[in-house]
mmCIF file of C-alpha atoms in Angstrom:
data_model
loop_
_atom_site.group_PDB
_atom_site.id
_atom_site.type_symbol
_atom_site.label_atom_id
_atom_site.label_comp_id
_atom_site.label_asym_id
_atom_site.label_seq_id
_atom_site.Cartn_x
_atom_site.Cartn_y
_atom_site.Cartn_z
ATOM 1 C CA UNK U 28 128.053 125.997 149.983
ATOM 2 C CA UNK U 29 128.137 123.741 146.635
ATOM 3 C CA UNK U 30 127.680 120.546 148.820
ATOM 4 C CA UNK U 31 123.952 121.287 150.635
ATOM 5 C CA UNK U 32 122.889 123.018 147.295
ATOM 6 C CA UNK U 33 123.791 119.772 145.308
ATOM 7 C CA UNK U 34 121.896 117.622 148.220
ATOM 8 C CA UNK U 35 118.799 119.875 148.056
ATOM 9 C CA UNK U 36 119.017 119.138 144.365
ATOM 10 C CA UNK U 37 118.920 115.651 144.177
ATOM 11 C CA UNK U 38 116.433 115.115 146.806
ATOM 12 C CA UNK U 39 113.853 117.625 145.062
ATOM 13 C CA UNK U 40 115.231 115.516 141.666
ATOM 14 C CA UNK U 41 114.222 112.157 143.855
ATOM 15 C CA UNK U 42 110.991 113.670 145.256
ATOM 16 C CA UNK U 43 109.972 114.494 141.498
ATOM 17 C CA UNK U 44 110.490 111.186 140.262
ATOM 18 C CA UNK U 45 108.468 109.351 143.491
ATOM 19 C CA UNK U 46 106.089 111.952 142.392
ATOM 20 C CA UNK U 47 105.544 111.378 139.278
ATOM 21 C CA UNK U 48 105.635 107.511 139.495
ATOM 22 C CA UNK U 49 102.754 107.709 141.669
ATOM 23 C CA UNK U 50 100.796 110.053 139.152
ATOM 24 C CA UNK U 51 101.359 107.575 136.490
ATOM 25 C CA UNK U 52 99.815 105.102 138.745
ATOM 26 C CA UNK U 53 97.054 107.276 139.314
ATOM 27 C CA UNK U 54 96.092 107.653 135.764
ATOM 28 C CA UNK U 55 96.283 104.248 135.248
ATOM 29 C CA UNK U 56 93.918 103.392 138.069
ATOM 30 C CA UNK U 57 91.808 106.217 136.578
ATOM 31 C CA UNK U 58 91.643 105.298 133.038
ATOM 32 C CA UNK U 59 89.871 105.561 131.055
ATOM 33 C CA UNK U 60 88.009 108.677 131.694
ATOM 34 C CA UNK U 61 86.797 109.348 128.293
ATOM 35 C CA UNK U 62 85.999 107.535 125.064
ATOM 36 C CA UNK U 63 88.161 105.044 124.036
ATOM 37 C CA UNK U 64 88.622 104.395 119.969
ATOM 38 C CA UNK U 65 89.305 100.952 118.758
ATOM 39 C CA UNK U 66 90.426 100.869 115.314
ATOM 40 C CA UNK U 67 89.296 98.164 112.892
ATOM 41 C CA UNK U 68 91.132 97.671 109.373
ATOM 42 C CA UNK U 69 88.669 96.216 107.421
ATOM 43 C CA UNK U 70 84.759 96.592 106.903
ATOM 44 C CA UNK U 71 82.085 96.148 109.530
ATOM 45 C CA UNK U 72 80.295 92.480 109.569
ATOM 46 C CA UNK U 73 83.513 90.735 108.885
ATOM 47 C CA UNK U 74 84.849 88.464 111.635
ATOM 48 C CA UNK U 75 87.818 91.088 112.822
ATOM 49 C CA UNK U 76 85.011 93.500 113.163
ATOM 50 C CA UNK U 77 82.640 90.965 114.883
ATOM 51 C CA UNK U 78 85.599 90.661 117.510
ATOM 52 C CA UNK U 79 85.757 93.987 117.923
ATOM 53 C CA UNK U 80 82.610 94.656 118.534
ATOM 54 C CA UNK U 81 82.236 91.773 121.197
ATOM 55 C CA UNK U 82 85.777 93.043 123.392
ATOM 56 C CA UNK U 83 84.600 96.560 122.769
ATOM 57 C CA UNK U 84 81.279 95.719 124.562
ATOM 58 C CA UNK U 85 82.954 94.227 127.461
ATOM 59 C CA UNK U 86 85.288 97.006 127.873
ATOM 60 C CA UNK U 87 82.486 99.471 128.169
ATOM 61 C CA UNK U 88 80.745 97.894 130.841
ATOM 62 C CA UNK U 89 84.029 96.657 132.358
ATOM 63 C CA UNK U 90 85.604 100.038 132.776
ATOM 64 C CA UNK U 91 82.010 102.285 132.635
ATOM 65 C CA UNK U 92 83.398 104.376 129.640
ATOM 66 C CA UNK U 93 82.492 103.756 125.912
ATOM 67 C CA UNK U 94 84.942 101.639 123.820
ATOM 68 C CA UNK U 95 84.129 102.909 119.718
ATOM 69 C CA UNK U 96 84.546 100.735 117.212
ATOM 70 C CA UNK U 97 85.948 103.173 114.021
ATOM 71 C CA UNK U 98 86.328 101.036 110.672
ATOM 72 C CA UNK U 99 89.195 101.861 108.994
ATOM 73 C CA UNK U 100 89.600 99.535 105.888
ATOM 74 C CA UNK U 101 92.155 99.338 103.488
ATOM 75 C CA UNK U 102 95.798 98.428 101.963
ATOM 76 C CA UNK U 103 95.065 95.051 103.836
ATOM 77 C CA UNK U 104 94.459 97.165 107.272
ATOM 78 C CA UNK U 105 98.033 99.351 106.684
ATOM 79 C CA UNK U 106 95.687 102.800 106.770
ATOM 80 C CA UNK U 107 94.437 101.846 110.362
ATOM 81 C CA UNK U 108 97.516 100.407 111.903
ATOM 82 C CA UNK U 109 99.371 103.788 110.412
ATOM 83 C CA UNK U 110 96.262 105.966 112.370
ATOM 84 C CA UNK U 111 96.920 104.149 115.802
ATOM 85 C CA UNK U 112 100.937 104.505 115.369
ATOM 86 C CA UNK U 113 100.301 108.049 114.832
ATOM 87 C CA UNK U 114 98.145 108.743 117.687
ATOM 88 C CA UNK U 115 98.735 110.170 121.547
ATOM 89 C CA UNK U 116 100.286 107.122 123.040
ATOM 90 C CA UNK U 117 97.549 107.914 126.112
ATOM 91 C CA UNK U 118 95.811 104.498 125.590
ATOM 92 C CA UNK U 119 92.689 106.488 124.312
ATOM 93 C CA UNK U 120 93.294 105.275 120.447
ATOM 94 C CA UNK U 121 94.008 101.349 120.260
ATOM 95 C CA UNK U 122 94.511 99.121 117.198
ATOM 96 C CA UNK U 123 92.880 96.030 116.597
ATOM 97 C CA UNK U 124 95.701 93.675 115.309
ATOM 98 C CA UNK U 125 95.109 90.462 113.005
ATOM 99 C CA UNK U 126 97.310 88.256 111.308
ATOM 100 C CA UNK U 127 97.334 90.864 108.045
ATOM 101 C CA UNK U 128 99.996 93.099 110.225
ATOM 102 C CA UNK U 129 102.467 90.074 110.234
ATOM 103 C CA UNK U 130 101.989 89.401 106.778
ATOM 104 C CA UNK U 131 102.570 92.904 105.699
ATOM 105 C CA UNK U 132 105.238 93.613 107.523
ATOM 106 C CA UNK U 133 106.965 91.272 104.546
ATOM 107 C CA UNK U 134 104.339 91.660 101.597
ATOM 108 C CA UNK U 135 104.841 95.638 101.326
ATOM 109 C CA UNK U 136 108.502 96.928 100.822
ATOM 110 C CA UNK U 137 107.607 100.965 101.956
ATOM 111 C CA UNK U 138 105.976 101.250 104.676
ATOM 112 C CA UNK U 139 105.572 104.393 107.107
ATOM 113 C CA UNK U 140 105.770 102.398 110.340
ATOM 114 C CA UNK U 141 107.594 99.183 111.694
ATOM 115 C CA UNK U 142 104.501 96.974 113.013
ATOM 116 C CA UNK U 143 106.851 95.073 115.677
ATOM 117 C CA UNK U 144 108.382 98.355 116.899
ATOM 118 C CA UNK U 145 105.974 101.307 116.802
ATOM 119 C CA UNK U 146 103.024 99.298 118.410
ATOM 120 C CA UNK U 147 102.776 97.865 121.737
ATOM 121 C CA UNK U 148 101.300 94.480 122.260
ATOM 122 C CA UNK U 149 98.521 94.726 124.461
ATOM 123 C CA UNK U 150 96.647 91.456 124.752
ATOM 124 C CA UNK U 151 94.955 88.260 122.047
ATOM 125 C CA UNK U 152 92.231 87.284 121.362
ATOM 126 C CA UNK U 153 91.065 84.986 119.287
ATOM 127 C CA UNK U 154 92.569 82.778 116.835
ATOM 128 C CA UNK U 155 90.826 81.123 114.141
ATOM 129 C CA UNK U 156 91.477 78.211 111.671
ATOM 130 C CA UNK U 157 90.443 77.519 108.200
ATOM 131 C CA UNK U 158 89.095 74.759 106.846
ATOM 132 C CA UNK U 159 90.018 73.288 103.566
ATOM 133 C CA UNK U 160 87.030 72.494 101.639
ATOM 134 C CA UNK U 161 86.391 71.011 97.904
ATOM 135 C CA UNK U 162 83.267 70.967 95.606
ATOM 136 C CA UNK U 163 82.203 67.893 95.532
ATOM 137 C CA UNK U 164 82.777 67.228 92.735
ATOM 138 C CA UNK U 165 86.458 66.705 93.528
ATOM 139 C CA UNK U 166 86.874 62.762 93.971
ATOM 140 C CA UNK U 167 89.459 63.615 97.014
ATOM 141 C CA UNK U 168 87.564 63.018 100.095
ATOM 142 C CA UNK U 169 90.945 62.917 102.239
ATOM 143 C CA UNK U 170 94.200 65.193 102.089
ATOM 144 C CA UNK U 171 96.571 62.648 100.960
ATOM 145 C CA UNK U 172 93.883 61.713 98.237
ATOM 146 C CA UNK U 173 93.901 65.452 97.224
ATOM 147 C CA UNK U 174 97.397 65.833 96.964
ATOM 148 C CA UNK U 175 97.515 62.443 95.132
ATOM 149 C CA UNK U 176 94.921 63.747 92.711
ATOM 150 C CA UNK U 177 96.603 67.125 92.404
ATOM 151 C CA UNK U 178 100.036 65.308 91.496
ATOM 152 C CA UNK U 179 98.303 63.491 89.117
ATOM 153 C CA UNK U 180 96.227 66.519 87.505
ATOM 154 C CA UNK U 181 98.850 69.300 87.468
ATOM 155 C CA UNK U 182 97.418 72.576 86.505
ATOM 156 C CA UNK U 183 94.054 71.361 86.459
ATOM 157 C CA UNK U 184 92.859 72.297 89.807
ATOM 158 C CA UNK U 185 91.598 75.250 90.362
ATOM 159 C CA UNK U 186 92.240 76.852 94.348
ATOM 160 C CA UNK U 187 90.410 80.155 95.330
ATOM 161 C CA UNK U 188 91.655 82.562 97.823
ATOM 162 C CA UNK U 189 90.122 86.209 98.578
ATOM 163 C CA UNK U 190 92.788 89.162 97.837
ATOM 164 C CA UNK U 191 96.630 88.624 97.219
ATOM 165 C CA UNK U 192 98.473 88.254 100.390
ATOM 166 C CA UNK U 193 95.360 87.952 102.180
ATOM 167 C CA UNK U 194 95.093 84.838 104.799
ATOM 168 C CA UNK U 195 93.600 82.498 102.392
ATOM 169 C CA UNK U 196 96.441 83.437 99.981
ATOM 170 C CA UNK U 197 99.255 82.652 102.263
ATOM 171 C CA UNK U 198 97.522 79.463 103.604
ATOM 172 C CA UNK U 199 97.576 78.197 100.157
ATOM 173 C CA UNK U 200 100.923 79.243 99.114
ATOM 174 C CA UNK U 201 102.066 77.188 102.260
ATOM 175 C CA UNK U 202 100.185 73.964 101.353
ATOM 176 C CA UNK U 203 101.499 73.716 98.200
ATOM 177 C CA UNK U 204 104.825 74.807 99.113
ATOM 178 C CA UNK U 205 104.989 71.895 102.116
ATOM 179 C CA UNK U 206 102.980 69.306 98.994
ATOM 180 C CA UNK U 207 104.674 70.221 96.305
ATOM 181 C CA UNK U 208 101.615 70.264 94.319
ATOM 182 C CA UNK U 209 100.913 72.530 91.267
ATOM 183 C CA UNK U 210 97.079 74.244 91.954
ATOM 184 C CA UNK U 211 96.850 77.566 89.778
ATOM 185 C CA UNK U 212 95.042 79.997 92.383
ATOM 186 C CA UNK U 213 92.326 81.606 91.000
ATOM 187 C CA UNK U 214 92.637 85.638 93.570
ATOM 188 C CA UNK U 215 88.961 87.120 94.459
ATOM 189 C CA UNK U 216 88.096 90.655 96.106
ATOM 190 C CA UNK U 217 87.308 89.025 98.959
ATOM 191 C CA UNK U 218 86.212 85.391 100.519
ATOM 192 C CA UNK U 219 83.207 85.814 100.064
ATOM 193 C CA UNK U 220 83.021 85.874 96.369
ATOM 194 C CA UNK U 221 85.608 83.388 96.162
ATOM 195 C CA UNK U 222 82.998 81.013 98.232
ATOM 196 C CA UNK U 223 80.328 81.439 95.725
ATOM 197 C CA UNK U 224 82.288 80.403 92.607
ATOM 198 C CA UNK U 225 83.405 77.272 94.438
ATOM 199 C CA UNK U 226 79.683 76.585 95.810
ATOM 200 C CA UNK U 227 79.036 76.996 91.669
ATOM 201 C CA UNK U 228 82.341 74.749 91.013
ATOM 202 C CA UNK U 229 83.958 77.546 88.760
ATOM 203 C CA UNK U 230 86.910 76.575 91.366
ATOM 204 C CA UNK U 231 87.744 73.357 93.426
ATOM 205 C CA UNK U 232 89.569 73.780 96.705
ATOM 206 C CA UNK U 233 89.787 76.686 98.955
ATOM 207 C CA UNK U 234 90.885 77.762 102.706
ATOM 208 C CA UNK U 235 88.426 79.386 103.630
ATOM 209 C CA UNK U 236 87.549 80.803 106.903
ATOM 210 C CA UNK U 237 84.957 78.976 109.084
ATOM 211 C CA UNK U 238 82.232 80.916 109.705
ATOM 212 C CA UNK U 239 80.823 81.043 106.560
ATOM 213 C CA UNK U 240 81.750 77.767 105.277
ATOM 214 C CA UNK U 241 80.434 75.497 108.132
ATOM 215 C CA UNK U 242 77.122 75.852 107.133
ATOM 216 C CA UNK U 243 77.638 75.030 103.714
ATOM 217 C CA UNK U 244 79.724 71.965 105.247
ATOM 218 C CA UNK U 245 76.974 70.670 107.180
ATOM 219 C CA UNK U 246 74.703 70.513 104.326
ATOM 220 C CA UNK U 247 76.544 68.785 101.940
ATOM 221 C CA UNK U 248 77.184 71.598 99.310
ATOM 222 C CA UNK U 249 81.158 71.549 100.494
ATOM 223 C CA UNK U 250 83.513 68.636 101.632
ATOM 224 C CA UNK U 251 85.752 69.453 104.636
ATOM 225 C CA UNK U 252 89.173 67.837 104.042
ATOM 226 C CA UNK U 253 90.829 68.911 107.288
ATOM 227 C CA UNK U 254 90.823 72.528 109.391
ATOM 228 C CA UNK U 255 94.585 74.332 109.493
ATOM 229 C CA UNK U 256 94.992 74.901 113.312
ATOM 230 C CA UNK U 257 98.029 72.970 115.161
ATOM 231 C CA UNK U 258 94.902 70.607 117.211
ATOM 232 C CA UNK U 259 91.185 69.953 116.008
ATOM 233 C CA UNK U 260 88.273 72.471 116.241
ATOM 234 C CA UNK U 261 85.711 72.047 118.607
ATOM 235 C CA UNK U 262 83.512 73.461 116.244
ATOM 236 C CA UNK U 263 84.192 70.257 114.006
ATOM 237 C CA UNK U 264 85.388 67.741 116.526
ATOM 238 C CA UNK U 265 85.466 64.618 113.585
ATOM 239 C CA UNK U 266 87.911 66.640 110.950
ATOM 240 C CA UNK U 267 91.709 66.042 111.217
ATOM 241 C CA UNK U 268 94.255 68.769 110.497
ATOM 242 C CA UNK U 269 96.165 69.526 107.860
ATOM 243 C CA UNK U 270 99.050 68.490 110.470
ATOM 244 C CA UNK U 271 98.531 65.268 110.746
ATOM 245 C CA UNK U 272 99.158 64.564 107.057
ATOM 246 C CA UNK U 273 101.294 67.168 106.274
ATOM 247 C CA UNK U 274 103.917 67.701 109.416
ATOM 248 C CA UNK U 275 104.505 70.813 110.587
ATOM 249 C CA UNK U 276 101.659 72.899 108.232
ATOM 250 C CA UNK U 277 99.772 75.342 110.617
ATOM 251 C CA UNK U 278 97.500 78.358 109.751
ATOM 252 C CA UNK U 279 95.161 80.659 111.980
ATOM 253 C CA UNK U 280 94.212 83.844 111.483
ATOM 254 C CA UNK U 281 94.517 85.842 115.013
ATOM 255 C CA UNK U 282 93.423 89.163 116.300
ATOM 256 C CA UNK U 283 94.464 91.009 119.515
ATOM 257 C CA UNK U 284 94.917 94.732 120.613
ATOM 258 C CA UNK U 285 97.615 96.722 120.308
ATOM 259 C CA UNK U 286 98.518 100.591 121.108
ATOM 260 C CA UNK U 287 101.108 103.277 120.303
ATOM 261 C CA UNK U 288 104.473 102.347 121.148
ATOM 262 C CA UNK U 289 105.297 104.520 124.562
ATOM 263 C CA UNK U 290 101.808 104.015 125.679
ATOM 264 C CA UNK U 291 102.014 103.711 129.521
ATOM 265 C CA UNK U 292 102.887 100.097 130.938
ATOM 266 C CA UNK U 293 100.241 100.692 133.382
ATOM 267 C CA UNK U 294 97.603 101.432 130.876
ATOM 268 C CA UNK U 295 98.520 98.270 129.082
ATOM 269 C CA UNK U 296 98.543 96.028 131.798
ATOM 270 C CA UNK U 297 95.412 97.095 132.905
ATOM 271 C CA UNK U 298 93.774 96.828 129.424
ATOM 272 C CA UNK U 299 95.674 93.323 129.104
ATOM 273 C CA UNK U 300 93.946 92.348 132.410
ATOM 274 C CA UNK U 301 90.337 93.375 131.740
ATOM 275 C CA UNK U 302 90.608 91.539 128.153
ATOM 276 C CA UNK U 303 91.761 88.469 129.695
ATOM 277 C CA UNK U 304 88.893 88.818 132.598
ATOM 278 C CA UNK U 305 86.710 88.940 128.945
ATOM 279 C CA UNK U 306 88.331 85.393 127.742
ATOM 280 C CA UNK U 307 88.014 83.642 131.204
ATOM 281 C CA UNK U 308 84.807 84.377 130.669
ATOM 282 C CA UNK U 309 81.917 81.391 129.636
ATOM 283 C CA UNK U 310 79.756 83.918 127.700
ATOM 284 C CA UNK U 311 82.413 85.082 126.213
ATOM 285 C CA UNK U 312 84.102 81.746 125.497
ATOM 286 C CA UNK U 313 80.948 80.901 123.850
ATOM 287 C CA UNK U 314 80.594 83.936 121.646
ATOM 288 C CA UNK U 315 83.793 83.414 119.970
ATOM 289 C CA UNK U 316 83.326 79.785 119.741
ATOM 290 C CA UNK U 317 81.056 80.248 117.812
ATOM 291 C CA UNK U 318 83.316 82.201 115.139
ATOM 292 C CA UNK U 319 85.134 79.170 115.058
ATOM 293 C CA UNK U 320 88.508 80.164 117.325
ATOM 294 C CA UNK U 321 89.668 79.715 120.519
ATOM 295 C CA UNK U 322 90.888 82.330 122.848
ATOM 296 C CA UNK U 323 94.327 83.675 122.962
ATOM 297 C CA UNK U 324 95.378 84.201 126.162
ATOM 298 C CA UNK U 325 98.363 86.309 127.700
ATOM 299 C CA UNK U 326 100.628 88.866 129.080
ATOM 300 C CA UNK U 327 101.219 91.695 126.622
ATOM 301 C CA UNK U 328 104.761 90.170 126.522
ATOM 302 C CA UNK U 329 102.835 86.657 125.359
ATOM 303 C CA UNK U 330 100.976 88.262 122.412
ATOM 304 C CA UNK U 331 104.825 90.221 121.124
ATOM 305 C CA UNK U 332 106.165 87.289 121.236
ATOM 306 C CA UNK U 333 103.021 85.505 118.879
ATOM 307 C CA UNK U 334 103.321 88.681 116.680
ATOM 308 C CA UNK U 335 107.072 88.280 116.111
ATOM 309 C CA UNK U 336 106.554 84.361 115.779
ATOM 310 C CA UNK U 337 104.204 84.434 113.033
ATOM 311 C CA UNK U 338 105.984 87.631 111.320
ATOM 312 C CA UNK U 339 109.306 86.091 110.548
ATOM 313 C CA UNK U 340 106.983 82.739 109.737
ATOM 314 C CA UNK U 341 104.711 84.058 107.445
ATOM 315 C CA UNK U 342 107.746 86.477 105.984
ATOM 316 C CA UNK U 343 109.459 83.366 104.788
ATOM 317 C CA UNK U 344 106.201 81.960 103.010
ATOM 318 C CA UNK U 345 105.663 85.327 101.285
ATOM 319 C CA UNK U 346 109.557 86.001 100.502
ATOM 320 C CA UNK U 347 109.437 81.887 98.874
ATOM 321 C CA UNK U 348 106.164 82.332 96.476
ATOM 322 C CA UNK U 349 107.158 85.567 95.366
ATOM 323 C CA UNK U 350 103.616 87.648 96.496
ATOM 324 C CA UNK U 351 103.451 90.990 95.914
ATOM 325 C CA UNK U 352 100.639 93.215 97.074
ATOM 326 C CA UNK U 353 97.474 93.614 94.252
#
């Protein structure tokens, strides 16, 4: 009697499991059927939020259900990314994730969450450069003629950066690690402060991010030395890289979705799908050209592996100039 019991068992066991395979499926193909959430960690009108705002749009029309941008800001975008770990994993509450999550992972020693483990990579974005830019007042008009002039003026030039173990921060703490050059940084609130004091020549050098400086660029007020990506900017064709005078040096701030950890494969490859239908397309392409990136495209596996590159880079820089969180 045990034997046809035991067989009845396992084939209801194997019926429930074709079952609910297929449901997942289902849901997937279904999804979303309500609001979607996308949370930002800093303040609207900043170029994460900008982002944001454009995939957000796409999504909505893409997948005919409302993606909401909710502003989160704060502890360098920790509050958000805790929110989104802490949420259903049903693909209705997704983080966006920047560069900041890869440098706190390192920069603060308790947190309530593991970045790389307790969120799921879902797709990139965009990635975006610096540009290192002087007052002109500063007689460099190359990078080996800064670094030269820095060597020979230690201490005596000023570099800005926005908030301690922000992007600007860490870009600068790698420059001077890679030049060995002695620049006391001078830490703002924010970039945007930190551009004004150098447009007033309170400070001298500064990575700052290219949206805002471009124009300033363009009409003489700032000297471009050289942007940070790996390869030039199409949105300033004629300026080298830091790269090609110092080998190896690399910065660019990138942004990309992410979700609770056991969110559904099926939700994530269909999100990763639709946002890489969004970068394929011109319009698009254009849009966040004209923040100054380029598009970062991917599997979900392509964007964990970016997020674990840049964590354990960017964990080195912090561990080496000793940062520590304002």
């Amino acid at each position: 009697m045990k034997l046809p019991h035991r067989r009845q068992f396992l084939h209801l066991t194997a019926g429930a499991a074709a079952l609910l395979a297929v449901s997942c499926v289902a849901w997937a193909q279904s999804y979303p059927i309500k609001p979607v959430r996308l949370i930002v960690g800093f303040a609207p009108a900043g170029g994460t939020d900008i982002t944001a705002r454009l995939i957000g749009q796409w999504l909505s029309e893409r997948l005919s259900q409302q993606f909401i941008i909710e502003n989160r800001p704060g502890a360098g975008s920790n509050i958000a990314t805790e929110a989104v770990v802490r949420a259903p994993p049903d693909g209705y509450t997704l983080l966006v994730a920047t560069s900041a999550n890869a440098f706190n992972a390192t920069l603060y020693d308790k947190l309530n969450f593991n970045f790389i483990r307790d969120i799921a990579p879902v797709a990139g974005i965009i990635i975006v450069p610096d540009v290192m830019v002087v007052h002109p007042s500063v007689p460099a008009k190359t990078i080996p003629e800064l670094i030269a002039y820095a060597k020979a003026n230690p201490g005596k030039i000023n570099i800005a950066s926005g908030a301690i173990g922000g992007p600007g921060h860490v870009a600068t703490e790698l420059f001077k690690m890679m030049t060995g050059t002695d620049m006391p940084l001078v830490s703002y609130r924010g970039g945007g402060p930190a551009l004004v004091d150098l447009l007033g020549g309170q400070v001298q050098v500064m990575f700052a991010t290219m949206p805002p400086s471009i124009g300033y660029v363009r009409a003489g007020k700032l000297r471009a030395l050289a942007v940070t990506a790996a390869t030039r900017s199409d949105a300033l064709p004629d300026l080298p890289t830091v790269a090609e005078f110092v080998p190896g040096y690399e910065f660019s701030f990138w942004t990309g979705i992410g979700a609770p950890r056991t969110t559904p494969a099926e939700i994530v490859d269909k999100l990763n799908k639709e946002v890489n239908a969004a970068l394929d397309d011109p319009k698009m392409k254009a849009r966040l050209a004209d923040l100054g990136g380029t598009v970062l495209l991917g599997s979900p596996a392509d964007f964990g592996k970016h997020i674990a590159e840049e964590t354990e880079k960017w964990a080195k820089v912090i561990r080496a100039a000793n940062i520590k969180p304002e």
